[in-house]
Structure formats: C-alpha cells, structure tokens
Coordinates of C-alpha atoms in Angstrom, one line a residue:
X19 CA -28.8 24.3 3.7
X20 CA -27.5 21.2 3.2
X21 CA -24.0 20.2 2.3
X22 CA -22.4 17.2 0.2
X23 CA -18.8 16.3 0.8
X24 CA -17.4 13.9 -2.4
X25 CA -14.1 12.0 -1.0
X26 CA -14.2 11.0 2.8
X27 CA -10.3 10.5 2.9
X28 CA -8.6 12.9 6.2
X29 CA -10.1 16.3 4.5
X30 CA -13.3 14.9 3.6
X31 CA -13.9 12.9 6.6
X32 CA -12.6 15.6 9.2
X33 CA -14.8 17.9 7.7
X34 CA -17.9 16.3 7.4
X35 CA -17.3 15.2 11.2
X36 CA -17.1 19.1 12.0
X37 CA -19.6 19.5 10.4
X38 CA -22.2 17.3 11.7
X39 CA -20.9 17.5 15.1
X40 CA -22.3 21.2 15.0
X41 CA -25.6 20.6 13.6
X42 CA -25.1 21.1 9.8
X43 CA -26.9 18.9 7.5
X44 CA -24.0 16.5 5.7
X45 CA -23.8 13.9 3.1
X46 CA -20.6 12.1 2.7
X47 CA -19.9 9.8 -0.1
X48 CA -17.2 7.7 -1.1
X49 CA -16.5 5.0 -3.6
X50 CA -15.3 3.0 -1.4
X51 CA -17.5 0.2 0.0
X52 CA -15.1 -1.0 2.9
X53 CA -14.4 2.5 4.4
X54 CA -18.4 3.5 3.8
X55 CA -19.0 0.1 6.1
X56 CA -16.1 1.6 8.5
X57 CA -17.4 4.7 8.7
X58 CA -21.2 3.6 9.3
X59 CA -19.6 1.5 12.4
X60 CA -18.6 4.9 13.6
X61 CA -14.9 4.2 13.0
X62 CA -12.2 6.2 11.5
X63 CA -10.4 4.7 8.7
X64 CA -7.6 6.2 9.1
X65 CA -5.6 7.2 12.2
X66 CA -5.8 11.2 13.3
X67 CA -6.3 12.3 16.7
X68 CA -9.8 12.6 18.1
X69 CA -11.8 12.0 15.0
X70 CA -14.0 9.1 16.2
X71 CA -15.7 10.9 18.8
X72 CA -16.3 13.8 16.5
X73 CA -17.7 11.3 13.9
X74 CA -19.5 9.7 16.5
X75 CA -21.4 12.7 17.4
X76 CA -22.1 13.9 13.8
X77 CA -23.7 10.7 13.2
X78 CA -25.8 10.9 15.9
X79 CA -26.8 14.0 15.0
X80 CA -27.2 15.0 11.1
X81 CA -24.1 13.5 9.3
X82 CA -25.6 11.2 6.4
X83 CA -23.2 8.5 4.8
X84 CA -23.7 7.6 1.7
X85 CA -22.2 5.8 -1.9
X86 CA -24.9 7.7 -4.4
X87 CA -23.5 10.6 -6.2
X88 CA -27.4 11.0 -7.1
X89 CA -28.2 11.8 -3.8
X90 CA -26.4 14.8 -3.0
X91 CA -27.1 16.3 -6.5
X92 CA -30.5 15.8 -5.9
X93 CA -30.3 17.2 -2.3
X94 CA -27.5 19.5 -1.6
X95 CA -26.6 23.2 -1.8
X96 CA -23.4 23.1 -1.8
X97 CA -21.2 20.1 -2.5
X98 CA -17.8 20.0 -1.8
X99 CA -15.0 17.9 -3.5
X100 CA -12.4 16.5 -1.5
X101 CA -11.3 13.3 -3.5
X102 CA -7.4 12.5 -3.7
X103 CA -4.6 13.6 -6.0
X104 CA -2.1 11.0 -5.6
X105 CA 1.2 11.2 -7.5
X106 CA 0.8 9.2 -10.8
X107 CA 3.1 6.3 -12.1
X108 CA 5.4 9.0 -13.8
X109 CA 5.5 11.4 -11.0
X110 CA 3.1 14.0 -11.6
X111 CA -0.4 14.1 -10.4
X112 CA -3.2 11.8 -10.7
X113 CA -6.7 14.2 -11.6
X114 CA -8.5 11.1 -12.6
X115 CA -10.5 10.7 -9.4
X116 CA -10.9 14.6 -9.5
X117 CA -12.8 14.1 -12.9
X118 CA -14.6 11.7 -12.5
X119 CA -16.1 13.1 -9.8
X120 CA -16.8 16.7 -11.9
X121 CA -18.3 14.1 -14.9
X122 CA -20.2 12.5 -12.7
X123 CA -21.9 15.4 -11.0
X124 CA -21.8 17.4 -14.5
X125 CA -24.2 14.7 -16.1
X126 CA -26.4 14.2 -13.2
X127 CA -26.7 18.4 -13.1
X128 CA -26.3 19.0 -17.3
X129 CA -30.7 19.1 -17.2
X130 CA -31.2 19.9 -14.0
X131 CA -32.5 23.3 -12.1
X132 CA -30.9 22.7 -9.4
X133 CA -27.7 25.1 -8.9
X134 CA -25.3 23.7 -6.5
X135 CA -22.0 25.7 -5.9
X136 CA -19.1 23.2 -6.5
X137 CA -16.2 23.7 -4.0
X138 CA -13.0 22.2 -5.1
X139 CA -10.9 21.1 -2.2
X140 CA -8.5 18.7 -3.7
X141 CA -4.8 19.8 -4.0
X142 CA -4.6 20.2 -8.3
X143 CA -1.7 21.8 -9.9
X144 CA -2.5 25.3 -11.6
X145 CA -5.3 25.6 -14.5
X146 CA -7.2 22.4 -13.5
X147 CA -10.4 24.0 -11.8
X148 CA -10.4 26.1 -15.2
X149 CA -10.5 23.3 -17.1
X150 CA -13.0 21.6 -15.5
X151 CA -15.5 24.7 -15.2
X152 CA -15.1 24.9 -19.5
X153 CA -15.8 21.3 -19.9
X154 CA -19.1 21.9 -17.7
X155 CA -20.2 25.4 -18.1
X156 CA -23.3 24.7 -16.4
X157 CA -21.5 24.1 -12.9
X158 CA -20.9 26.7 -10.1
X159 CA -17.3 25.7 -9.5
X160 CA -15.0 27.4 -6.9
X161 CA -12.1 26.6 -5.8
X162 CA -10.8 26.4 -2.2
X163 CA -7.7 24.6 -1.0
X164 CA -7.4 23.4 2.8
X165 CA -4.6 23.8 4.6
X166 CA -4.7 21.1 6.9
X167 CA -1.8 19.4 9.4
X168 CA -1.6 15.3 9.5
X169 CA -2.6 14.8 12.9
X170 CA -4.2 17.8 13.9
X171 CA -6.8 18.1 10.9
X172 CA -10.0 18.6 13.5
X173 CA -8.2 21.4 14.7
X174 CA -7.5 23.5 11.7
X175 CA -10.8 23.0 10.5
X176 CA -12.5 24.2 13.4
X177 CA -9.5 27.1 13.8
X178 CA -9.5 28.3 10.5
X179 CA -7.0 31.2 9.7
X180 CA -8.2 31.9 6.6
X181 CA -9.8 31.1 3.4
X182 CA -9.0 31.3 -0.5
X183 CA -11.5 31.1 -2.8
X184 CA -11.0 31.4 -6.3
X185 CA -13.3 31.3 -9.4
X186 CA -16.1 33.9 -10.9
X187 CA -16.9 36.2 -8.3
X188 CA -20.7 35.3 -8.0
X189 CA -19.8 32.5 -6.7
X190 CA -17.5 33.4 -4.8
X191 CA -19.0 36.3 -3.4
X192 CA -21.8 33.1 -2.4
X193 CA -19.0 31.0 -0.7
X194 CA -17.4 34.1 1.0
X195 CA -20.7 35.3 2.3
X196 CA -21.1 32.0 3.6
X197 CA -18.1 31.1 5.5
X198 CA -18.5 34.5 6.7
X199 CA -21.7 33.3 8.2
X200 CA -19.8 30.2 10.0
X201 CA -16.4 31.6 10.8
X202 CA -17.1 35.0 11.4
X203 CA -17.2 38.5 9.4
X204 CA -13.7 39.3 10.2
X205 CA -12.0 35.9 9.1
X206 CA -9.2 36.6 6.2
X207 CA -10.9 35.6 2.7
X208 CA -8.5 36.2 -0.3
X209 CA -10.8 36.5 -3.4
X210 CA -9.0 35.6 -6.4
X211 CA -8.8 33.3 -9.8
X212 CA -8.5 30.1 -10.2
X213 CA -5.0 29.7 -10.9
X214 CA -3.9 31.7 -8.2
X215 CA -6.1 29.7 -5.5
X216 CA -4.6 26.7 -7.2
X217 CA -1.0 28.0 -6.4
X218 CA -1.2 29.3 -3.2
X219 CA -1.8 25.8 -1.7
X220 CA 1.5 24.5 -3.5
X221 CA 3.0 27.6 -2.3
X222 CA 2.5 26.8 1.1
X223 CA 3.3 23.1 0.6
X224 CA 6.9 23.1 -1.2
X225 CA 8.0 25.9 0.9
X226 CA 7.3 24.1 4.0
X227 CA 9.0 21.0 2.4
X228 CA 11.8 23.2 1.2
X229 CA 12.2 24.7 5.0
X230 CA 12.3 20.8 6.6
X231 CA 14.6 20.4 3.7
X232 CA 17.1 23.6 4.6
X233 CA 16.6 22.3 8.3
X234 CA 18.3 18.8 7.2
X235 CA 21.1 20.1 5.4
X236 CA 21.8 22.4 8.2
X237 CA 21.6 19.4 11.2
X238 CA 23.9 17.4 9.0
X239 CA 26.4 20.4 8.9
X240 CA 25.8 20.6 12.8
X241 CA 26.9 17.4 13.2
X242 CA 29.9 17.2 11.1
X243 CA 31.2 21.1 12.5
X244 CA 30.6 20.4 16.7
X245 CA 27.4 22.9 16.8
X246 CA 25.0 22.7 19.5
X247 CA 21.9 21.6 17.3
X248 CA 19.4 22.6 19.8
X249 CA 21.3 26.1 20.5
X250 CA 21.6 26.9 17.0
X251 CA 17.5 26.3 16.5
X252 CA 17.3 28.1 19.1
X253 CA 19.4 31.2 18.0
X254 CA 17.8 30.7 14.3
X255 CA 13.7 31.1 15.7
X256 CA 14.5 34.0 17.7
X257 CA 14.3 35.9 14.6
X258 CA 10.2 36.2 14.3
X259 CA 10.8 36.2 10.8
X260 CA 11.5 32.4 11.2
X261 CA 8.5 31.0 12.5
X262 CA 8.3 28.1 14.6
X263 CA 6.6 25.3 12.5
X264 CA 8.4 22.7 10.7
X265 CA 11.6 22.4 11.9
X266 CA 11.8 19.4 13.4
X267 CA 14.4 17.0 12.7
X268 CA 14.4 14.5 12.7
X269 CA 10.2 14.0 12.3
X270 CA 7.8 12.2 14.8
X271 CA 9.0 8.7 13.4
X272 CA 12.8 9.5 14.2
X273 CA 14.3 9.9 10.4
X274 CA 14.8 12.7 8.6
X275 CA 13.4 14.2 5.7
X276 CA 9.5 14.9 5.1
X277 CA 7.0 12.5 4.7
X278 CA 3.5 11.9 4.4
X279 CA 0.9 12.5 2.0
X280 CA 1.3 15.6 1.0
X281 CA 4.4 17.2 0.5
X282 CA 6.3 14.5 -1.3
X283 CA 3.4 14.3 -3.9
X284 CA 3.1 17.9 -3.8
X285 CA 6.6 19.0 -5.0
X286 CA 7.0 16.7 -7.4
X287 CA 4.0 17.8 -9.1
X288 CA 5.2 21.2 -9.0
X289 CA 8.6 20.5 -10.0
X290 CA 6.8 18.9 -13.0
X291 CA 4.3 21.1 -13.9
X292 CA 7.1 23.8 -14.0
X293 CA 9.0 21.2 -16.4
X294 CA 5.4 21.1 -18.5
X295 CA 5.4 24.9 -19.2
X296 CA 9.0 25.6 -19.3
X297 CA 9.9 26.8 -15.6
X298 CA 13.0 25.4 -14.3
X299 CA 12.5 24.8 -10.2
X300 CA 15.6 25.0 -8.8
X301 CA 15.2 25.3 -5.5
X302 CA 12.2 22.6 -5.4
X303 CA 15.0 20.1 -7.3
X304 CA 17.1 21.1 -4.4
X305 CA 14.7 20.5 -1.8
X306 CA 13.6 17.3 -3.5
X307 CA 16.9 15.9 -4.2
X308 CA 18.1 16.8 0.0
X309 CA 14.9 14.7 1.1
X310 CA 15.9 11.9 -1.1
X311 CA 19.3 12.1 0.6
X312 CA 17.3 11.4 3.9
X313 CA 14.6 10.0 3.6
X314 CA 14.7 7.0 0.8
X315 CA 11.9 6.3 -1.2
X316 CA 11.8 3.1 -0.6
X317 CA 11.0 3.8 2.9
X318 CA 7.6 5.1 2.6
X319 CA 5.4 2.2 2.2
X320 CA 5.5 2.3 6.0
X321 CA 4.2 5.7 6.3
X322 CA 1.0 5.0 4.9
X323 CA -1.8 6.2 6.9
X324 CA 0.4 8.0 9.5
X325 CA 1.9 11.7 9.5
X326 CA 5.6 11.9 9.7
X327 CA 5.8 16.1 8.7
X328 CA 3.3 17.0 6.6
X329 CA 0.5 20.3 5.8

C-alpha cells in the first residue's frame, strides 16, 4: 500500500517521517517550493524535537517528496490531508487551503478508477468534511483529527491513544481495519459521523485552553491572596479527576496565557461557529477574553514556529 500525505506542515511532516522511518511507502507534497527544497536537504522546516533524524531515515528508506498532486492520485491508496486551517482576517477559520486541496484531488479522481480513501486531518469546524464529501461524491472521504502536542508530535504519533474516525462506515470500517493492522487490534477507535469527529478535536482543544485559562485566573488570585502557588497545584492534582497536563503557568516562554498554533485559532473558531448557528459560548468567551488579559495579541508574532502550550 502506498500512502500520500497533502500538507507537510508539523502533522504532515511528523507523520510522513514516522512513516517512512518504518518502512511504509510515503509521498509527501506540499505547495511550497522553499520547504520542498528544505525538506529534500533533509532539514526540518520547522523546529520540533527529533524530527530531522526521523526524516533523515525515512528518506533513506521509502519517504518520497514531492510538489505534484498528480502523483499521489495516480499512485496512492490512501491519501491523507493535513494542509492548515489558519484563523482568517475576521477571526474564523480559513478552509481555503482545505479545498483546494479536495478540488484538486476531486478533478484529478472525477474519471478515474482508482478509489483512494481520503483521510481528513486538518482541524475544520463541524459540517466541513460533509460538505466536501457532497461536493465530490465520487471521493472516499473520512475524517480523522490528530491530537498532537507542539514539541512532542513524533511521540504521539508513534504512541497513539486512540483514533476517531468519522464518515460512511465502509470507509471507515477500511480505515479502522487498517490502523488496527499498524497500532494494534486493541487500540480505542471511536466510529462515528462526521460532525461528531469534527467536534471532538475542538473538544479537546478549547477545554485544554479553557483549563490553562482557569489555571491563570487562579495564579493571579494566588498572588494577590498570599497562597503557596506550588502547594495549591499541588493540593488541586491530587484529585485524579484533575489530570496533570496543562497546567503550567506561566508556559515554556515565561508569560502566561496559551499560545501556539492551535488553541488560539481553535477557540475562536469555535466561539464563532457557535455565533454562526446561534450558540452562545460562554465559557469559551471567558476563556478567550482571560488569555487576552495575559497574553496580548500583539505578542504573538514571536511565537511563530515554536510551541508555548499548545495540543
């Protein structure tokens, strides 16, 4: 079998490195000309821990790199799209690099008899996959959100806790089978629609940013009362219901507030997608408006490219 990977930012580069590095026939593509040359040189293009080597060995051994969408239509199984989602100009998400990519793979496959399965990576707010799968009902389109960590991405892909897959079931009965194959036939696979695939990655997202956020407005109540900051973390993850991730404050670049690619992008979509179909989200606002308090916008230019707390 062999697998395309569309978008070779930190999910589609980290897992097209896994990838090869074990052996599995990969083509990765990406627009752009400047990070294909990077990439070819056997350097990352962005910083995260250990991917060069990783990279290094997948493409000594079966990791292809490549600008031609043609090519993995033509030779792929199974094709993977891990573009970005950036936030737009007016603060909700960007699907234009998303559908492109679905056009671009739709007209190549429209009179083909080839039948790839599509596998939507790329965070999109609720209804999108659908959308896409109507506009091209010829494509095998599943999707399956990654829950990655800034900073330890090669990790999580190779420790993977478990996977959502949503879409028809044929398909996804295809993909489940197949990561069964890879990770295991005991690793947690939650079958569902598309929607719901869709929202469980935001899920996870804005209630990790809402948790950093809680975390901030309780250290800046810490340090106006005389707490112990430490002892009252400490007394707070005792309870198991806690958990232990996320609750550093400040983050690894000494401010508050949460950074990175993800979450800021990812609650405001939220926030307005709810707006969009008339759900007030209170406690994302909340979250949001906390963070703000922290961590000014205007601050973030120099966090591109690095992870400050981020999933």
């Amino acid at each position: 079998m062999k697998v395309g990977i569309v978008g070779l930012g930190m999910v589609g580069l980290s897992f097209a490195s896994v990838l090869g590095s074990k052996g599995f026939s990969v083509i990765g593509i990406d627009s752009d000309s400047k990070k294909i040359e990077k990439i070819i040189a056997k350097k990352s293009p962005f910083f995260e821990p250990k991917l060069e080597p990783l990279l290094k060995n997948a493409l000594s051994r079966s990791l292809e790199i490549s600008s031609d969408i043609e090519e993995v239509v033509e030779n792929c199984d199974l094709i993977f799209l891990t573009v970005g989602t950036p936030k737009s100009k007016s603060g909700f998400i960007d699907l234009s690099m998303i559908k492109n990519a679905s056009k671009n793979i739709g007209i190549s496959l429209r009179h083909s008899s080839k039948k790839p399965i599509i596998v939507v990576k790329s965070t999109v707010v609720p209804g999108t996959t659908r959308k896409i799968q109507e506009k091209y009902p010829y494509l095998n389109i599943v999707f399956n959100p990654e829950f990655l960590t800034e900073r330890a991405a090669n990790f999580d892909f190779i420790n993977q806790t478990r996977f959502i897959l949503g879409g028809n079931s044929e398909s996804v009965r295809e993909v489940s089978e197949l990561f069964r194959q890879r990770f295991g036939q005991s690793i947690s696979i939650v079958e569902t629609n598309y929607e719901t695939a869709e929202l469980i990655k935001y899920m996870n997202n804005t209630f990790f940013a809402t948790k950093i956020s809680f975390l901030n407005d309780m250290k800046l109540l810490s340090d106006k009362c005389g707490a112990v900051w430490e002892d009252a973390v400490d007394g707070f993850v005792r309870d198991g219901r806690i958990g232990h991730t996320h609750l550093n404050v400040p983050g690894h670049d000494g401010k508050y507030g949460f950074g990175g690619s993800c979450f800021p992008k990812d609650i405001q979509a939220l926030i307005k997608y709810g707006d969009e179909i008339g759900v007030d989200m209170g406690v994302l606002k909340a979250a949001w408006e906390t963070n703000l308090k922290v961590r000014p916008e205007k601050d973030w230019e120099e966090l591109k490219g690095r992870a400050v707390i981020d999933g």
